[in-house]
Amino acid sequence: MTLNVTLDPLGAENMRTKSTLSDPEGQWTARLDGTSLQLKNGSQHQPSIQQLITLTIIRYESTEDTDFSSMAPVPLNSTPTQCLNLLPKLSDADADLRYMSLSDLYNLLSAGSPTFLSTEYHTCAKIIDGILQTLDDQNGEVQNQAIKCVGALVLKLPADILAPFVHRVSNLKTNHSVDTSIPTTALRTFITSFPPPLPGLPPPEKTSDAYSAISRVLIPRLLGYIVIPTGIDNLPAPPPGMLEIGSEKGVNSDAVDLLLEIVRCFGPMLRDAEKQALQMTIMAILDDERTGSVVKKKAVVAISILSVYMADTLLKSFVSQVIEGLRSPHLTLPKRRLLLNMVGSLSRSVPQRLGAYLKSLAPLVLDALSEQEYEEAMEHMAEDGDANFETDEVREAALVALEGFLSCCSNDMRPFTNDAINAALRYVNYDPNKAVEEDDEDMDDTQNDEDDDHEDNEKDKLDADDEDFEPEGAFSDDDDTSWKIRRCAAKALYAIVSTRSHGDLLEDGTLYEHIAPALIKRFKEREENVRLEILATLALLIRKTGEAVSLVGNLPVQENGFVADQGPRSRKRRRVDSNADTSESSGAYFSTMGLNSPALSPSPVSGPRADLTRLSPSIVKGVSLLLKQPSIPSKQTAISLLREIVLVQHGGLSDSLNKVLDPLVDVIRSSSHIANGSTSTAVGGTTAASGGILRIEALQLISAICDTHSSRVLAPYIPSIVPGVITAVGDQYYKVSGEALLTLESITKAITPPRAAGTEQQRATFLTSIYDVLTTKATSLDADLEVRQKAIYALGVLLARTSGAKTSKLLGTDNRLRALNILQDRLHNETTRLSAVKGIELVTLSAADQYDLQPVWVREVTLELGAQLRKADRNLRGASLAALRTLVFNSVALENLDDTTVHNLVALLLPLVNAQDLNVLGTALTILNRLVKRSPKHVVDADLIKALCAVVLSPLGGRVFDAFLVLVQAIGVQGIGQALMHGFLQDVGVSGDPAMVGKAIGTLLVAGDSTVGVGLQDFENELRSSRDQRRQCLALSVLGEAGFRLQASSPLQPQTFTSHFHSKSESVPRAAATALGRAGAGNINTYLPVILSNTTKGGNLQYLSLYSIKEILQNAAGSRSDISPYTKQIWDSLLAASRAEDNKTLGAECIGRITIIDPATVLPRLQEYLRDPTPAIRGMTIQAIRFTFADSDEAFDEILRPMLFNMLSMMFNDPTIENRRLALSTLNAAIHHKADIVFPHLSSLIPLVMKDSKIDPDLIREVQMGPFRHKVDDGLELRKSAYETLFSLMENAYTRMNHADLFDRVIAGLADEHEIKMLCNLMLTKLILLDPEETVRRLDPIAEQFRSILSFKLKENSVKQEVEKAAEASKAALKVTVRLHNAFPAASGAGTGVQAQNWKGYWEWLIKEHRAMLTSMENEVKSQAA
């Protein structure tokens, strides 16, 4: 058989091949011809992948036939003899042969079984001799191959030989090798070859053997003395330690690398004596003046990793030693810098444990940054003329440590906040090389200059600013390292803003009064790295301001009443409720279309946004200068900063557009070749800056300006903006072109009525240009798909904005018709269909007269949209259904539908009339409702009736059922409801829920009147004559609904329902009470007195009367004037009835609803009842207050606002546990429904919630159950409610919470009971997105909790419920673990960082112990993400 292999042509000439092939039937021969390799043998079968084990290419001098039969193939099972046969070749003079022999030896060792050398001591000794010999080889490739063999060999050596092997390698003298680090590299390979020990699990046997060798030989060899006594007398003293400091060169860097590897890989196994000895050695290395800077950095990393495994006593001793060193009067500058580096590194490796020592450490770090030392240094510099390099290094180290404290130990650093801010501000301006201090007049003002009355003066001033800016930007000094200090100071400020802008420093004005002005002043920073940090910090502050503003609902309302969108542009629209009317849907869409010019919202008098408004002119002034600089990263970061200002303030650049827009237009006009030019990695979370991304940022800013500023303000700049954006649309980079199309959408909204920027002629010219480029991109087959989709949608926006007789001249009839045809044509294309549907939706929404839409176009588009409802793409189905809904709600479009189109559309909608997807069902029912009114006879047929009868059998609720009733009512009103009534009575009857079916029949009965074939009397007769409980319930429900809809004209009397209160059935009295309340809501004066009289009779009659009152209060929202005379009587009756335990919850809901009707009277009474001495009364009151939140209006809110906080405070201070649990539920409801009232008081309420989330030992008691004692936690339900409230706070008010405290409670909850544990897992999943930085810092404690969950062992006699809970907890922990790993993959990798050591070990433990479960969970998470 012949096998041909093609080789890489590079270097194929003058090469031979060695093939290690295993074939039982023959030997292989090979011939190399050019780049083709031909392998031959006598066998006729194709070799398998297992047979083609390896193919190695090496240099050779000829291309003649080569017989490899003499080359022994590597067998699948290695033997000691085969290893011995290769050893003589390790001494061959040919380096290639030595290399190949080592390669074969490596393959043998790797393929061999774990025990194939376990008894071959002689063979092992020979192999070790050979490998040690090749470690000292003159050829570097041979040495590298020998090091690989070390890794494979040590896993096969007997345990007794590991220590001698380590001894020989550690004492190896390299006489022939140039590289003296080979022995330590081999030892590092030895260390890393063994599976690392995992906390919480016994180490593998091989790992234990390796640690024994390291402990007995390698650690004494490093230190120069025996740490752990062996118990053997008269042992020779170890040779001088590898870490001993030499007389001239200091400590060996390779030895420090070896130490670092020992600590990283075997840290969990090190004994306390070894940890202490290593710590002392590392400190000695750091103390020695001869130690180089590189070695010291490695030593700092080693001590940081070692600290993770230190016991508390050892860590305390070590930190105390550092503190004493920093307090020493003889402290030198280099020693001070090292100690500061150490504490900074410790803050990242063991932040939770180091926090307790910050009371002593933080002042010492801040002393290095104090004003006194700063002034002394400046005086010294003034005398000598140069800055002290060592002093600058100390300051840099102190600032790095300060940043670590602020980031990782933010809670413990709160007492030092002011000192930290002052220190960072002091050194963010530190620039000793500047002879003259920066002039503050340009950047320090917070007001617009009032003295510049003329444009010429303003222009002169800007020119002067440019002149001031350019020399500093051009300044360069290669010896100047002060920029490192300024960068570290900016990072410290970033940490302060990041960790302290959630309610405290942001709200009290500290960040804007002290930090922001200093950052603005440093816009002239000449070093780009520092400037990027400064801009990123200010951008973060502005972004945090926006988050805080959004929490309190302080959003500006535009002229048409909608709230401006403050987030990034998104194609996704919120789902519209199925039964919303036309005005509701229009409002949602018009908000995305920017119907009117954004109204200038009044600037708040105080608060973060007021501070931002005050500083905005100075920020814009400084940024406008940066936009003129050539640096792409600075431009990009500056543009991002401006965009944050615009989004947070919803404008704010009206007076500064002349400074900003011209540079932005220049940026978007620039050529795409910039993208291949200067690139740099920005800071603060921004992406790599390039020309393409810069243009995208500029386009996004222009879009935000157009969306948030008045068209009157934009009008002067439109002539320059439109051509620039159109140029960007033609860019070859699809992302630039796509973003430019989005910007054209915003421009279109700004220049079309009612906003209408510019004159009518200008608008027509601009819109024609926009139309041309949109149609070109929408129809171009060469354009990227994403670009075409955006162009189609933008074309829909253009058509929508030019609809109506007043705007018909802006686009022209021909252009409009062509654009409509393009949308229709794109609707038939699968790739652009979704965008066309959304564009058509906008067009049909905005059509105002018959000229906007052609009848034929409407009919064809309607049927095509209906055809999309059968597609598999869910997004397309949802968008098509929404477009149809918009179309039928537009009277112009609806009039263009003929009877044939309506009939065909109904046939397309019928498959959606089922309960499988309630969201789709609600919208379909709404569309059918409109069609019934348009052409009832072509809509209502046997198929629709059958579908409606099937739907009513399913459990519907909320707005979907309301939409169903609206459709049924429309059918009845049209006088064609008889067939439907027949279907309800014959096909449905008592098969469905009597309450739902009864409402449907009652609605149709009243709407259709005499046309439905039955009357009210028929159901009264059925109620009296029937003995079937379900028939009675159905009749009661029908009569109750009919009484509600007939209102005062209803002939029904209360006795019709109350007569069934005493039925022996369980369901009939409840149905009668509900029907009584439903009918009473339509005729309060007749029914309510009867119901109230029954509440005084007690027993079941009282309970049923409460149900009736609840139904009346729930459905009588439009009859408050009728209820008002009975308010006091209802209150008294409810209060009396609610004292019974069985009536408490129902009575509380009724009291809550009567409170909504008369809040001025009832709310003060509820507040008084919170002081009632009876716990049950207080509990009922708390529940009543909670029931008021969901359905109340603005008038109620105004009365509630001054009272809610006091009421919540009384609730949380209630001594009864159950009442505190109800208080937490009430706060939870307030967060969702009364956010604007409760959020200003969160700083006082959140600590109360945190307190109730902690385990209270006083609430845990032991209960004797037979021979066993069982612990009962009475505070468990309270903690559950507390964690549920924390979850709501996290989702709705995260920026107002103390992040560190929240993470503490979440991590503690992972060790709590099952329900709390599951909720905390869900919270962690949310926190990955909400606060990735803090999540990374908490990976170590999270890993400890997850390890405990996954290691939990059930008892043998565990019940099924316990087994299921344990499995569910393990699955949840694994899922969150996978999500954390996906979000922060670097934390799980084998890096050199000092953070997340426990997390790395936990991840490795998972891979080893739970690989199958982990793989399954990874696949599940991946599928969910897809």
Short mmCIF file of N, CA and C in Angstrom, two decimals, residues 1294-1343:
data_model
loop_
_atom_site.label_atom_id
_atom_site.label_comp_id
_atom_site.label_asym_id
_atom_site.label_seq_id
_atom_site.Cartn_x
_atom_site.Cartn_y
_atom_site.Cartn_z
N TYR A 1294 -29.53 49.48 42.61
CA TYR A 1294 -28.20 48.98 42.98
C TYR A 1294 -27.22 50.10 43.27
N THR A 1295 -27.30 51.18 42.53
CA THR A 1295 -26.33 52.26 42.72
C THR A 1295 -26.54 52.99 44.04
N ARG A 1296 -27.68 52.78 44.70
CA ARG A 1296 -27.90 53.41 46.00
C ARG A 1296 -27.53 52.50 47.16
N MET A 1297 -27.05 51.32 46.86
CA MET A 1297 -26.70 50.37 47.90
C MET A 1297 -25.20 50.38 48.15
N ASN A 1298 -24.82 49.96 49.33
CA ASN A 1298 -23.41 49.73 49.62
C ASN A 1298 -23.03 48.39 49.02
N HIS A 1299 -22.23 48.43 47.95
CA HIS A 1299 -21.94 47.22 47.20
C HIS A 1299 -21.24 46.17 48.05
N ALA A 1300 -20.31 46.61 48.88
CA ALA A 1300 -19.57 45.65 49.70
C ALA A 1300 -20.49 44.93 50.68
N ASP A 1301 -21.40 45.69 51.30
CA ASP A 1301 -22.34 45.07 52.24
C ASP A 1301 -23.25 44.08 51.53
N LEU A 1302 -23.70 44.44 50.34
CA LEU A 1302 -24.58 43.52 49.61
C LEU A 1302 -23.86 42.23 49.27
N PHE A 1303 -22.62 42.33 48.78
CA PHE A 1303 -21.87 41.12 48.46
C PHE A 1303 -21.63 40.27 49.71
N ASP A 1304 -21.39 40.93 50.84
CA ASP A 1304 -21.22 40.17 52.08
C ASP A 1304 -22.47 39.35 52.39
N ARG A 1305 -23.64 39.96 52.22
CA ARG A 1305 -24.87 39.23 52.54
C ARG A 1305 -25.15 38.13 51.52
N VAL A 1306 -24.84 38.38 50.26
CA VAL A 1306 -25.06 37.36 49.24
C VAL A 1306 -24.17 36.15 49.49
N ILE A 1307 -22.91 36.41 49.78
CA ILE A 1307 -21.98 35.30 50.02
C ILE A 1307 -22.35 34.56 51.29
N ALA A 1308 -22.78 35.29 52.31
CA ALA A 1308 -23.24 34.62 53.53
C ALA A 1308 -24.48 33.80 53.26
N GLY A 1309 -25.35 34.27 52.38
CA GLY A 1309 -26.57 33.53 52.06
C GLY A 1309 -26.31 32.22 51.36
N LEU A 1310 -25.15 32.08 50.72
CA LEU A 1310 -24.82 30.82 50.06
C LEU A 1310 -24.63 29.69 51.07
N ALA A 1311 -24.44 30.04 52.33
CA ALA A 1311 -24.30 29.02 53.38
C ALA A 1311 -25.56 28.90 54.21
N ASP A 1312 -26.63 29.58 53.81
CA ASP A 1312 -27.88 29.56 54.57
C ASP A 1312 -28.76 28.40 54.09
N GLU A 1313 -30.03 28.44 54.45
CA GLU A 1313 -30.97 27.38 54.07
C GLU A 1313 -31.19 27.37 52.57
N HIS A 1314 -31.84 26.30 52.11
CA HIS A 1314 -31.90 26.02 50.67
C HIS A 1314 -32.53 27.17 49.88
N GLU A 1315 -33.69 27.66 50.30
CA GLU A 1315 -34.37 28.70 49.53
C GLU A 1315 -33.53 29.97 49.43
N ILE A 1316 -32.88 30.33 50.52
CA ILE A 1316 -32.02 31.52 50.50
C ILE A 1316 -30.80 31.26 49.62
N LYS A 1317 -30.28 30.08 49.70
CA LYS A 1317 -29.12 29.71 48.88
C LYS A 1317 -29.43 29.84 47.39
N MET A 1318 -30.59 29.36 46.99
CA MET A 1318 -30.98 29.44 45.58
C MET A 1318 -31.17 30.89 45.14
N LEU A 1319 -31.76 31.71 46.00
CA LEU A 1319 -31.95 33.12 45.66
C LEU A 1319 -30.61 33.84 45.54
N CYS A 1320 -29.66 33.50 46.40
CA CYS A 1320 -28.34 34.14 46.33
C CYS A 1320 -27.60 33.73 45.06
N ASN A 1321 -27.80 32.52 44.59
CA ASN A 1321 -27.21 32.12 43.31
C ASN A 1321 -27.76 32.98 42.17
N LEU A 1322 -29.06 33.22 42.21
CA LEU A 1322 -29.66 34.09 41.20
C LEU A 1322 -29.13 35.51 41.31
N MET A 1323 -28.94 35.99 42.53
CA MET A 1323 -28.39 37.33 42.72
C MET A 1323 -26.98 37.43 42.18
N LEU A 1324 -26.18 36.41 42.38
CA LEU A 1324 -24.82 36.42 41.84
C LEU A 1324 -24.83 36.50 40.32
N THR A 1325 -25.76 35.78 39.71
CA THR A 1325 -25.86 35.83 38.26
C THR A 1325 -26.14 37.26 37.78
N LYS A 1326 -27.00 37.97 38.51
CA LYS A 1326 -27.29 39.36 38.15
C LYS A 1326 -26.10 40.26 38.42
N LEU A 1327 -25.40 40.00 39.52
CA LEU A 1327 -24.28 40.87 39.90
C LEU A 1327 -23.12 40.77 38.92
N ILE A 1328 -23.01 39.67 38.21
CA ILE A 1328 -21.95 39.56 37.19
C ILE A 1328 -22.07 40.70 36.20
N LEU A 1329 -23.29 41.06 35.85
CA LEU A 1329 -23.51 42.15 34.89
C LEU A 1329 -23.57 43.50 35.57
N LEU A 1330 -24.15 43.54 36.77
CA LEU A 1330 -24.30 44.83 37.46
C LEU A 1330 -22.97 45.38 37.95
N ASP A 1331 -22.12 44.53 38.49
CA ASP A 1331 -20.88 45.00 39.09
C ASP A 1331 -19.77 43.97 38.87
N PRO A 1332 -19.26 43.89 37.65
CA PRO A 1332 -18.23 42.88 37.39
C PRO A 1332 -16.95 43.08 38.19
N GLU A 1333 -16.60 44.34 38.47
CA GLU A 1333 -15.35 44.59 39.19
C GLU A 1333 -15.41 44.02 40.60
N GLU A 1334 -16.49 44.29 41.34
CA GLU A 1334 -16.61 43.77 42.70
C GLU A 1334 -16.78 42.26 42.68
N THR A 1335 -17.43 41.73 41.66
CA THR A 1335 -17.60 40.28 41.56
C THR A 1335 -16.26 39.59 41.44
N VAL A 1336 -15.37 40.14 40.64
CA VAL A 1336 -14.02 39.56 40.51
C VAL A 1336 -13.31 39.57 41.85
N ARG A 1337 -13.46 40.65 42.59
CA ARG A 1337 -12.78 40.73 43.88
C ARG A 1337 -13.34 39.73 44.89
N ARG A 1338 -14.56 39.26 44.68
CA ARG A 1338 -15.18 38.33 45.63
C ARG A 1338 -15.13 36.88 45.18
N LEU A 1339 -14.35 36.57 44.17
CA LEU A 1339 -14.32 35.20 43.66
C LEU A 1339 -13.82 34.20 44.69
N ASP A 1340 -12.85 34.59 45.50
CA ASP A 1340 -12.30 33.65 46.48
C ASP A 1340 -13.33 33.20 47.51
N PRO A 1341 -14.03 34.12 48.20
CA PRO A 1341 -15.06 33.64 49.15
C PRO A 1341 -16.21 32.92 48.46
N ILE A 1342 -16.53 33.31 47.23
CA ILE A 1342 -17.57 32.59 46.49
C ILE A 1342 -17.14 31.15 46.24
N ALA A 1343 -15.86 30.99 45.88
CA ALA A 1343 -15.33 29.64 45.63
C ALA A 1343 -15.42 28.77 46.89
#
